PDB file of C-alpha atoms in Angstrom:
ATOM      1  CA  UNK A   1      14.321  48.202 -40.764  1.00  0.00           C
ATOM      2  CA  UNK A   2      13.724  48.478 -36.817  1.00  0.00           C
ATOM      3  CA  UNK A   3      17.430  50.078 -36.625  1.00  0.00           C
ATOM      4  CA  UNK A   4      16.453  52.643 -39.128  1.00  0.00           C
ATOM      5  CA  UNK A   5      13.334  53.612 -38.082  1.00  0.00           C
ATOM      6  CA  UNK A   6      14.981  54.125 -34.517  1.00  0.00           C
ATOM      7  CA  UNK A   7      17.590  56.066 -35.950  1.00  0.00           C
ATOM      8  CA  UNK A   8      14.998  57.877 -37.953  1.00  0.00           C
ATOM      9  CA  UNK A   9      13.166  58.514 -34.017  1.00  0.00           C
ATOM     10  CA  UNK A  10      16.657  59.855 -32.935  1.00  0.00           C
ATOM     11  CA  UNK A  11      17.536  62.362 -35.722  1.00  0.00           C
ATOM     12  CA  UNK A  12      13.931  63.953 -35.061  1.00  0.00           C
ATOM     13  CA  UNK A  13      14.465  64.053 -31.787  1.00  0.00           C
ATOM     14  CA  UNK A  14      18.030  66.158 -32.012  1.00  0.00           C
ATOM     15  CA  UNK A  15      16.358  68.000 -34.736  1.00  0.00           C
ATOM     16  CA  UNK A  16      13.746  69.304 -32.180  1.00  0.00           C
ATOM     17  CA  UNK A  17      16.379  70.245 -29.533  1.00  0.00           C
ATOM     18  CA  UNK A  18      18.360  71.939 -32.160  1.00  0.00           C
ATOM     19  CA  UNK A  19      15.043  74.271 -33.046  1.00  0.00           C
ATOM     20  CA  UNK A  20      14.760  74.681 -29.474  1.00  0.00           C
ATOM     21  CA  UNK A  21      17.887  75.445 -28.529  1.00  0.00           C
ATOM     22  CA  UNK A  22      18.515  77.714 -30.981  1.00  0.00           C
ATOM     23  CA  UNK A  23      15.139  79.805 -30.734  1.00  0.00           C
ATOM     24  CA  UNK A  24      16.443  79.653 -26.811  1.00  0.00           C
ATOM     25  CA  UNK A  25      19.492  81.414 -28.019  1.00  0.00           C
ATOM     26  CA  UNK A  26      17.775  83.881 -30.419  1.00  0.00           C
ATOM     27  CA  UNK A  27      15.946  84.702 -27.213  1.00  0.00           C
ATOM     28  CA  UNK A  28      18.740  85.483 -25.249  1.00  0.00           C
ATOM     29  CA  UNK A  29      20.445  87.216 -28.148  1.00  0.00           C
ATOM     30  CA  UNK A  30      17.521  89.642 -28.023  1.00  0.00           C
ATOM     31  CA  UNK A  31      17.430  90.173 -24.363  1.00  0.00           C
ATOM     32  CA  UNK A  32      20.527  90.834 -24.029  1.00  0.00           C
ATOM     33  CA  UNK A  33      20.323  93.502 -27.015  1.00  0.00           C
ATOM     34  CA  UNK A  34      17.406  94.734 -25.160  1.00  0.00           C
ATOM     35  CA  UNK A  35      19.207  95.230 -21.875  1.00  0.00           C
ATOM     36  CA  UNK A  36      22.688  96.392 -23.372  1.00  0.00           C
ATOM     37  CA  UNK A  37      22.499  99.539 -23.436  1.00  0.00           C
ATOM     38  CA  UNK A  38      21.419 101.368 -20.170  1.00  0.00           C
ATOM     39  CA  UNK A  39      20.820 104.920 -20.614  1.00  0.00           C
ATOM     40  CA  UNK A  40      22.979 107.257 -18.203  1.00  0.00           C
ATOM     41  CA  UNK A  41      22.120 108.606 -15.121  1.00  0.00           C
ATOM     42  CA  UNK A  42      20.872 111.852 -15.487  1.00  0.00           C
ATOM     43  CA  UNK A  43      21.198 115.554 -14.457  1.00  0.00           C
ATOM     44  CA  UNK A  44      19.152 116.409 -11.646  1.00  0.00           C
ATOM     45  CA  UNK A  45      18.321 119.435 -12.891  1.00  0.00           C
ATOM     46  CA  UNK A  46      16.977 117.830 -15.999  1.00  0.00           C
ATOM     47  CA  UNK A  47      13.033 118.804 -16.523  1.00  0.00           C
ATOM     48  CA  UNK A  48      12.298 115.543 -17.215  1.00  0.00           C
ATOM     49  CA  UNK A  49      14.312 114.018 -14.733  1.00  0.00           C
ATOM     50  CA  UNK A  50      12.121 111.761 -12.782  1.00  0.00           C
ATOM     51  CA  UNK A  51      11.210 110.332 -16.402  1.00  0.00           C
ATOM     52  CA  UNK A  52      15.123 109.370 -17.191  1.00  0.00           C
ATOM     53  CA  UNK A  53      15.778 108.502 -13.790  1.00  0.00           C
ATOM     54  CA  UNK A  54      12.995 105.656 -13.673  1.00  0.00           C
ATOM     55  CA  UNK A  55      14.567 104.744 -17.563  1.00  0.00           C
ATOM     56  CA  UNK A  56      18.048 104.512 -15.345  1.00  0.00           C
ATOM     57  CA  UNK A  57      16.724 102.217 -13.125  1.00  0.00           C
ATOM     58  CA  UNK A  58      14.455 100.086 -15.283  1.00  0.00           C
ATOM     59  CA  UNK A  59      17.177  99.209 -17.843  1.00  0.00           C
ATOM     60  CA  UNK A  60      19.644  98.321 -14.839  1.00  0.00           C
ATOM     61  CA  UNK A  61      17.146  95.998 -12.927  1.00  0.00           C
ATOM     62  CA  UNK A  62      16.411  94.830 -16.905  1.00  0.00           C
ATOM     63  CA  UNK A  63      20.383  93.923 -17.551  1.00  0.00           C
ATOM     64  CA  UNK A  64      21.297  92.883 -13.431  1.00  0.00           C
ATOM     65  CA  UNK A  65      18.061  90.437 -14.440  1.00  0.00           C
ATOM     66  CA  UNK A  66      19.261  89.273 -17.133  1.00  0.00           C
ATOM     67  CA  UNK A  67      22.406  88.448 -16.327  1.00  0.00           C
ATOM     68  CA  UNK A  68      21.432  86.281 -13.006  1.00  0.00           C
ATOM     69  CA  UNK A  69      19.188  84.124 -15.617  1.00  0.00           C
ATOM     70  CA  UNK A  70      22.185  84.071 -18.302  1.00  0.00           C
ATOM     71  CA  UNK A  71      24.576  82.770 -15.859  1.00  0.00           C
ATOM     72  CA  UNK A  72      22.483  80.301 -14.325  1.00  0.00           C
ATOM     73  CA  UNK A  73      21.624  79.202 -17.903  1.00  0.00           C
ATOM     74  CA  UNK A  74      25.222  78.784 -18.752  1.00  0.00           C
ATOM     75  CA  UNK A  75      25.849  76.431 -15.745  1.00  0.00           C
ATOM     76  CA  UNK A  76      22.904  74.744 -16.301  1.00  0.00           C
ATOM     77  CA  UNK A  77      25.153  74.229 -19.776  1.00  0.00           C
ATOM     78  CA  UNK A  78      27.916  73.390 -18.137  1.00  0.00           C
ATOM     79  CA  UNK A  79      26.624  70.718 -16.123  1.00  0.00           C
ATOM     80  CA  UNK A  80      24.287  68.987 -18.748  1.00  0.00           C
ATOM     81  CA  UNK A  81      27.730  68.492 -20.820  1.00  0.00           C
ATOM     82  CA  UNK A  82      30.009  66.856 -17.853  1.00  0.00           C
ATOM     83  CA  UNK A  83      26.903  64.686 -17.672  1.00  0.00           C
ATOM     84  CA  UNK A  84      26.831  63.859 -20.794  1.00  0.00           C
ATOM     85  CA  UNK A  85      30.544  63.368 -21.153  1.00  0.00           C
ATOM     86  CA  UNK A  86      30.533  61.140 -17.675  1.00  0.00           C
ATOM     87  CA  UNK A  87      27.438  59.517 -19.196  1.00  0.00           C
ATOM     88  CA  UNK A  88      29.631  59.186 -22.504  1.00  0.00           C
ATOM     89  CA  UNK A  89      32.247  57.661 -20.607  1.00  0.00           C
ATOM     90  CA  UNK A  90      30.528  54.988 -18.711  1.00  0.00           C
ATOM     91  CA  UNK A  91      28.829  53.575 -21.749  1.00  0.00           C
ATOM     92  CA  UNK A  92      31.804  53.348 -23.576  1.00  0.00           C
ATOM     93  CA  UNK A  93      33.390  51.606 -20.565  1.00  0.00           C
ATOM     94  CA  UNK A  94      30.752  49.563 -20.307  1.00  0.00           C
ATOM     95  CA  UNK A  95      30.954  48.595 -23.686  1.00  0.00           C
ATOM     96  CA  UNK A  96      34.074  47.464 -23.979  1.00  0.00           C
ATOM     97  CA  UNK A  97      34.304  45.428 -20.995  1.00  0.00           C
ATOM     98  CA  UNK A  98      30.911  43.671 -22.351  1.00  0.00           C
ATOM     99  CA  UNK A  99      32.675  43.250 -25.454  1.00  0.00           C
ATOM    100  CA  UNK A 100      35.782  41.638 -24.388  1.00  0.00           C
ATOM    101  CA  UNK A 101      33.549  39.245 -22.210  1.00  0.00           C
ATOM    102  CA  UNK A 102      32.034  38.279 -25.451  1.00  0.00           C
ATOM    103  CA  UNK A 103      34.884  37.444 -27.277  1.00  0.00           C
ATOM    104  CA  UNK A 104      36.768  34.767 -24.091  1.00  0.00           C
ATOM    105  CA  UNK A 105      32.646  33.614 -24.166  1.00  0.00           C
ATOM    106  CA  UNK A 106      33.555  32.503 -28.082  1.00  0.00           C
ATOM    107  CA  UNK A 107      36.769  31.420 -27.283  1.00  0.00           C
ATOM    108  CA  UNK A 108      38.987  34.355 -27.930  1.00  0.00           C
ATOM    109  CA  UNK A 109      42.203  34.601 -26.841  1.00  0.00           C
ATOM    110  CA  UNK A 110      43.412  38.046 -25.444  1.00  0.00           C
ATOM    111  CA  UNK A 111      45.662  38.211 -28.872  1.00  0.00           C
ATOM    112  CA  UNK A 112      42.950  37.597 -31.259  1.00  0.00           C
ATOM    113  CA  UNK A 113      40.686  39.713 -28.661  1.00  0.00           C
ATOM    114  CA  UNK A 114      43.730  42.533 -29.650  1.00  0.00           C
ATOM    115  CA  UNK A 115      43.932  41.686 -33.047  1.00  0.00           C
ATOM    116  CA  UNK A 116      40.547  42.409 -34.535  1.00  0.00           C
ATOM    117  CA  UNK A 117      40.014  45.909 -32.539  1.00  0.00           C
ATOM    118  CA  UNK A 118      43.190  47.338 -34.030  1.00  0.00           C
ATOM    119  CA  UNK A 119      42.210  45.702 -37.412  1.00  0.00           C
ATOM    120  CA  UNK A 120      39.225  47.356 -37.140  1.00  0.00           C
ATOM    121  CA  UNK A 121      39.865  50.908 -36.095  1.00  0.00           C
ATOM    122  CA  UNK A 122      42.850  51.156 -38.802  1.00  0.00           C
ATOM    123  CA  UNK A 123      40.659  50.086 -41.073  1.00  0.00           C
ATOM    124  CA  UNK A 124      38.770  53.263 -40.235  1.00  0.00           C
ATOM    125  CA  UNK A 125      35.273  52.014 -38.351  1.00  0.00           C
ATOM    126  CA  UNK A 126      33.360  54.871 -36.867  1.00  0.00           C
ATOM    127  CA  UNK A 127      32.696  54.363 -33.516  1.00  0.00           C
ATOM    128  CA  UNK A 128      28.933  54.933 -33.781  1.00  0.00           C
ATOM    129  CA  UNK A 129      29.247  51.464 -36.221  1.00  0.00           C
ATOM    130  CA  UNK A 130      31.694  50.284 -33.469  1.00  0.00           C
ATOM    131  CA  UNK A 131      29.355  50.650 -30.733  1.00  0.00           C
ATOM    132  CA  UNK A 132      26.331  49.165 -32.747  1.00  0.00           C
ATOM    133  CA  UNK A 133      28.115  45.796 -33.179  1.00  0.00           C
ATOM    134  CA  UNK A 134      29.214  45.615 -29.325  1.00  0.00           C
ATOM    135  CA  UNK A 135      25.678  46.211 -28.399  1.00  0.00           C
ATOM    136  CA  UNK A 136      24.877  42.557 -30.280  1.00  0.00           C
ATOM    137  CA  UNK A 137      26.448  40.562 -27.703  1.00  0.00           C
ATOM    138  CA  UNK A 138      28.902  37.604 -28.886  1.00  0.00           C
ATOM    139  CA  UNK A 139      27.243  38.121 -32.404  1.00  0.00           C
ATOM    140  CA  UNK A 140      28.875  41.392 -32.176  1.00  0.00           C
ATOM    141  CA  UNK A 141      32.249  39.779 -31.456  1.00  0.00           C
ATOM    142  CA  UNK A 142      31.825  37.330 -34.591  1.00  0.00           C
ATOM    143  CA  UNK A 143      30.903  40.051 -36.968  1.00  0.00           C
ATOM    144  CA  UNK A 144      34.091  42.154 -35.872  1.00  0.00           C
ATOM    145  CA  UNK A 145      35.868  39.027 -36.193  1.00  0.00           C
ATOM    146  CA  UNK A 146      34.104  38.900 -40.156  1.00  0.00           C
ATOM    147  CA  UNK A 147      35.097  42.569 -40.532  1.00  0.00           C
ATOM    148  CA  UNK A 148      38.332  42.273 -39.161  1.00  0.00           C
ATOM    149  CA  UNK A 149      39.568  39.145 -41.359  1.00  0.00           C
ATOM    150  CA  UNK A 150      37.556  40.297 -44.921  1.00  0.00           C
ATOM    151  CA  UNK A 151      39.084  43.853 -45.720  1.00  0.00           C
ATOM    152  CA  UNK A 152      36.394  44.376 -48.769  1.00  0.00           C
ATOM    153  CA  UNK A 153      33.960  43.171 -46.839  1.00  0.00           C
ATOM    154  CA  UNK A 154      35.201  45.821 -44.011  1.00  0.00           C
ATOM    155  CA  UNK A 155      35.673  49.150 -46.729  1.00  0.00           C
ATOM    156  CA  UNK A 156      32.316  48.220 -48.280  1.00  0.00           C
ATOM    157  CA  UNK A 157      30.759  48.322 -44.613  1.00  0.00           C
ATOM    158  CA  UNK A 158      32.903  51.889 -43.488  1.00  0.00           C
ATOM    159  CA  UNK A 159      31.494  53.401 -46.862  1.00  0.00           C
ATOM    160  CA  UNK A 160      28.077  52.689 -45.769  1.00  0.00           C
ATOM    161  CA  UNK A 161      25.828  55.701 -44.461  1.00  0.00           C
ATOM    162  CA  UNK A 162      24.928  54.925 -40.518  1.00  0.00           C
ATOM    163  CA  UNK A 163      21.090  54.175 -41.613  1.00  0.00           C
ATOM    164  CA  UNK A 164      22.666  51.276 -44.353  1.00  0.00           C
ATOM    165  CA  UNK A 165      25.422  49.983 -41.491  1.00  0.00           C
ATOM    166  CA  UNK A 166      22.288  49.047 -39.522  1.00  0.00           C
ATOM    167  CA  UNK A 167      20.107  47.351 -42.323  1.00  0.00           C
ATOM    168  CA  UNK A 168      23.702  45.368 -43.271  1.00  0.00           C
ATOM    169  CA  UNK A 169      24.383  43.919 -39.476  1.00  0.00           C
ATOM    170  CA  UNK A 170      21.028  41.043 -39.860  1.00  0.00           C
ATOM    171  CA  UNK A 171      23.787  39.803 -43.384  1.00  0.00           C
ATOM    172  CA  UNK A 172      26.452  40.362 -41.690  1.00  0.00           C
ATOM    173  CA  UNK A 173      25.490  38.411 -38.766  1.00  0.00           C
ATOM    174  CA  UNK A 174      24.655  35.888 -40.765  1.00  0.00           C
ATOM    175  CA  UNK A 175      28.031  35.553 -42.487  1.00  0.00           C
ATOM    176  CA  UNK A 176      29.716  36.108 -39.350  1.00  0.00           C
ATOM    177  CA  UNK A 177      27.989  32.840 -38.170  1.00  0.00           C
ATOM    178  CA  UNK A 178      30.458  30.437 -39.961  1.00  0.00           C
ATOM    179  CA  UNK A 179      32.868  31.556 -37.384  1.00  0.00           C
ATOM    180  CA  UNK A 180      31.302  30.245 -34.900  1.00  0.00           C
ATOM    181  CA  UNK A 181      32.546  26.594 -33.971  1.00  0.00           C
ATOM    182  CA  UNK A 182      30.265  24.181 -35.099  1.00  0.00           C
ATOM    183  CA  UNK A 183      28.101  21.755 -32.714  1.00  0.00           C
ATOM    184  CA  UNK A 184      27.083  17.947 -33.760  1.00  0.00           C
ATOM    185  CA  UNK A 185      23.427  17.093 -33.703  1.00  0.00           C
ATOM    186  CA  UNK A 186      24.698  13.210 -33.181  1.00  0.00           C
ATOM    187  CA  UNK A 187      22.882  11.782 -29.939  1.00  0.00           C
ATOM    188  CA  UNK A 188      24.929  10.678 -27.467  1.00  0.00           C
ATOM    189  CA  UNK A 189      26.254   7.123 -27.007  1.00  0.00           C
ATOM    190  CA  UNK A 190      24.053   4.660 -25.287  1.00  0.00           C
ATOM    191  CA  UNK A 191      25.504   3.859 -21.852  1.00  0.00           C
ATOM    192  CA  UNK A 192      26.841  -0.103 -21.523  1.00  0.00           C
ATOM    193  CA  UNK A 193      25.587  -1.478 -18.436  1.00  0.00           C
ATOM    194  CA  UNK A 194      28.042  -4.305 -16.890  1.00  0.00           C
ATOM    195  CA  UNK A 195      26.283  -4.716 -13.648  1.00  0.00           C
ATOM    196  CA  UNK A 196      28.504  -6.622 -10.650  1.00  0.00           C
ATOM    197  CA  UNK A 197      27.100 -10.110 -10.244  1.00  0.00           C
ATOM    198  CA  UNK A 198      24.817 -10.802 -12.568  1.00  0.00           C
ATOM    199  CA  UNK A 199      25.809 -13.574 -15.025  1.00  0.00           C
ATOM    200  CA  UNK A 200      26.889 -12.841 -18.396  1.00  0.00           C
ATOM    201  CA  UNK A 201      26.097 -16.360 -19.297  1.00  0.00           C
ATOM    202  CA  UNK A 202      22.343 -16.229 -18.519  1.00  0.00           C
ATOM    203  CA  UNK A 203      19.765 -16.912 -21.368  1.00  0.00           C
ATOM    204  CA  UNK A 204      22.621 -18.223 -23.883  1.00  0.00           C
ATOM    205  CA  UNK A 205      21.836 -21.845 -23.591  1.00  0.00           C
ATOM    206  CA  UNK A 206      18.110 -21.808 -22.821  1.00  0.00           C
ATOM    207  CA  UNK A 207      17.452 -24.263 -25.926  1.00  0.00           C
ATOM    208  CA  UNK A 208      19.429 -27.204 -24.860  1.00  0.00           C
ATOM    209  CA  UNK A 209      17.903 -27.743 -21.390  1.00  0.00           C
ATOM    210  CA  UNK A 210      17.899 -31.745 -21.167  1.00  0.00           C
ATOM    211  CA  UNK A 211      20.106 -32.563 -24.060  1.00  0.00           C
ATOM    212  CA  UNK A 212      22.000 -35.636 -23.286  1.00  0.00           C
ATOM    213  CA  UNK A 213      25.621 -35.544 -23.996  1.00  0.00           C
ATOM    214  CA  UNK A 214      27.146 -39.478 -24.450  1.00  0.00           C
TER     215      UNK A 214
END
């Protein structure tokens, strides 16, 4: 439920920088229509000359303004993207190397490690439902484990809608727990004491002090 409602939290949020960004662009769209079209210089011997001179000018300043603010917009653009695609990259590096820590932390070897990632991405996992169960830790690692060795299990899962892939991880975790190897709850073995020089004999006979043997 928490994973939807964050998901819910992050779908508003885009949704608000997609109104934004496009009212941003309707903006420009209409600046730009109002400084396209620059009327020409005129005659000097117009009458009215001073009037279109001043419309000249105006409409150039307009578009030469215009045009500073458009281009530093579009770098602005520019560089939000390679930081989100740097950004993009060093979670996904991250990621991975968390993930493969994970699985030698549960005992996997580098095969197995191998064996379940290209299990999984044939099988067609997205990798927004790929990154969700590296974010779990070594529960993450046991659930792609799950995936990887139940193929219904794994279609059922890559059918699922992004909002129902996050309400299924708490059963799959849970089902993904009988991988894990199992731990005895017996309590450990009393420790035998054979102290050096004591006698091993003492308090055996203490019942037949002063018996007479004939």
């Amino acid at each position: 439920k928490q994973y939807g409602v964050n998901k819910q939290l992050e779908r508003d949020v885009a949704s608000r920088d997609a109104e934004l960004e496009t009212f941003r662009q309707a903006d420009r769209e209409r600046q730009a229509a109002a400084v396209g079209n620059i009327p020409p210089m005129p005659d000097s011997f117009d009458d009215d000359f001073d009037v279109k001179l001043k419309a000249h000018i105006d409409a150039s300043n307009a578009q030469a303004v215009y045009t500073s603010q458009n281009n530093h917009y579009l770098q602005e653009q520019h560089n939000a993207q390679l930081q989100q695609q740097q950004a993009a990259q060093v979670e996904v590096t991250n990621l991975n190397s968390s993930f493969a820590n994970n699985a030698k932390t549960a005992g996997a070897t580098d095969k197995e490690y191998n064996d379940v990632i290209v299990t999984l991405n044939n099988g067609g996992i997205t990798m927004q439902a790929a990154s969700e169960i590296m974010r779990l830790g070594e529960d993450g690692y046991y659930i792609a484990k799950y995936l990887a060795g139940n193929a219904v299990a794994s279609d059922e899962f890559n059918r699922l809608s992004p909002v129902q892939q996050g309400m299924q991880m708490s059963d799959l975790k849970q089902k993904a727990s009988a991988l894990k190897p199992k731990t005895s709850n017996a309590p450990a073995p009393t420790a035998e004491l054979n102290g050096k020089g004591a006698d091993k004999d003492a308090g055996k006979y203490q019942h037949i002090k002063g018996v007479k043997y004939e």
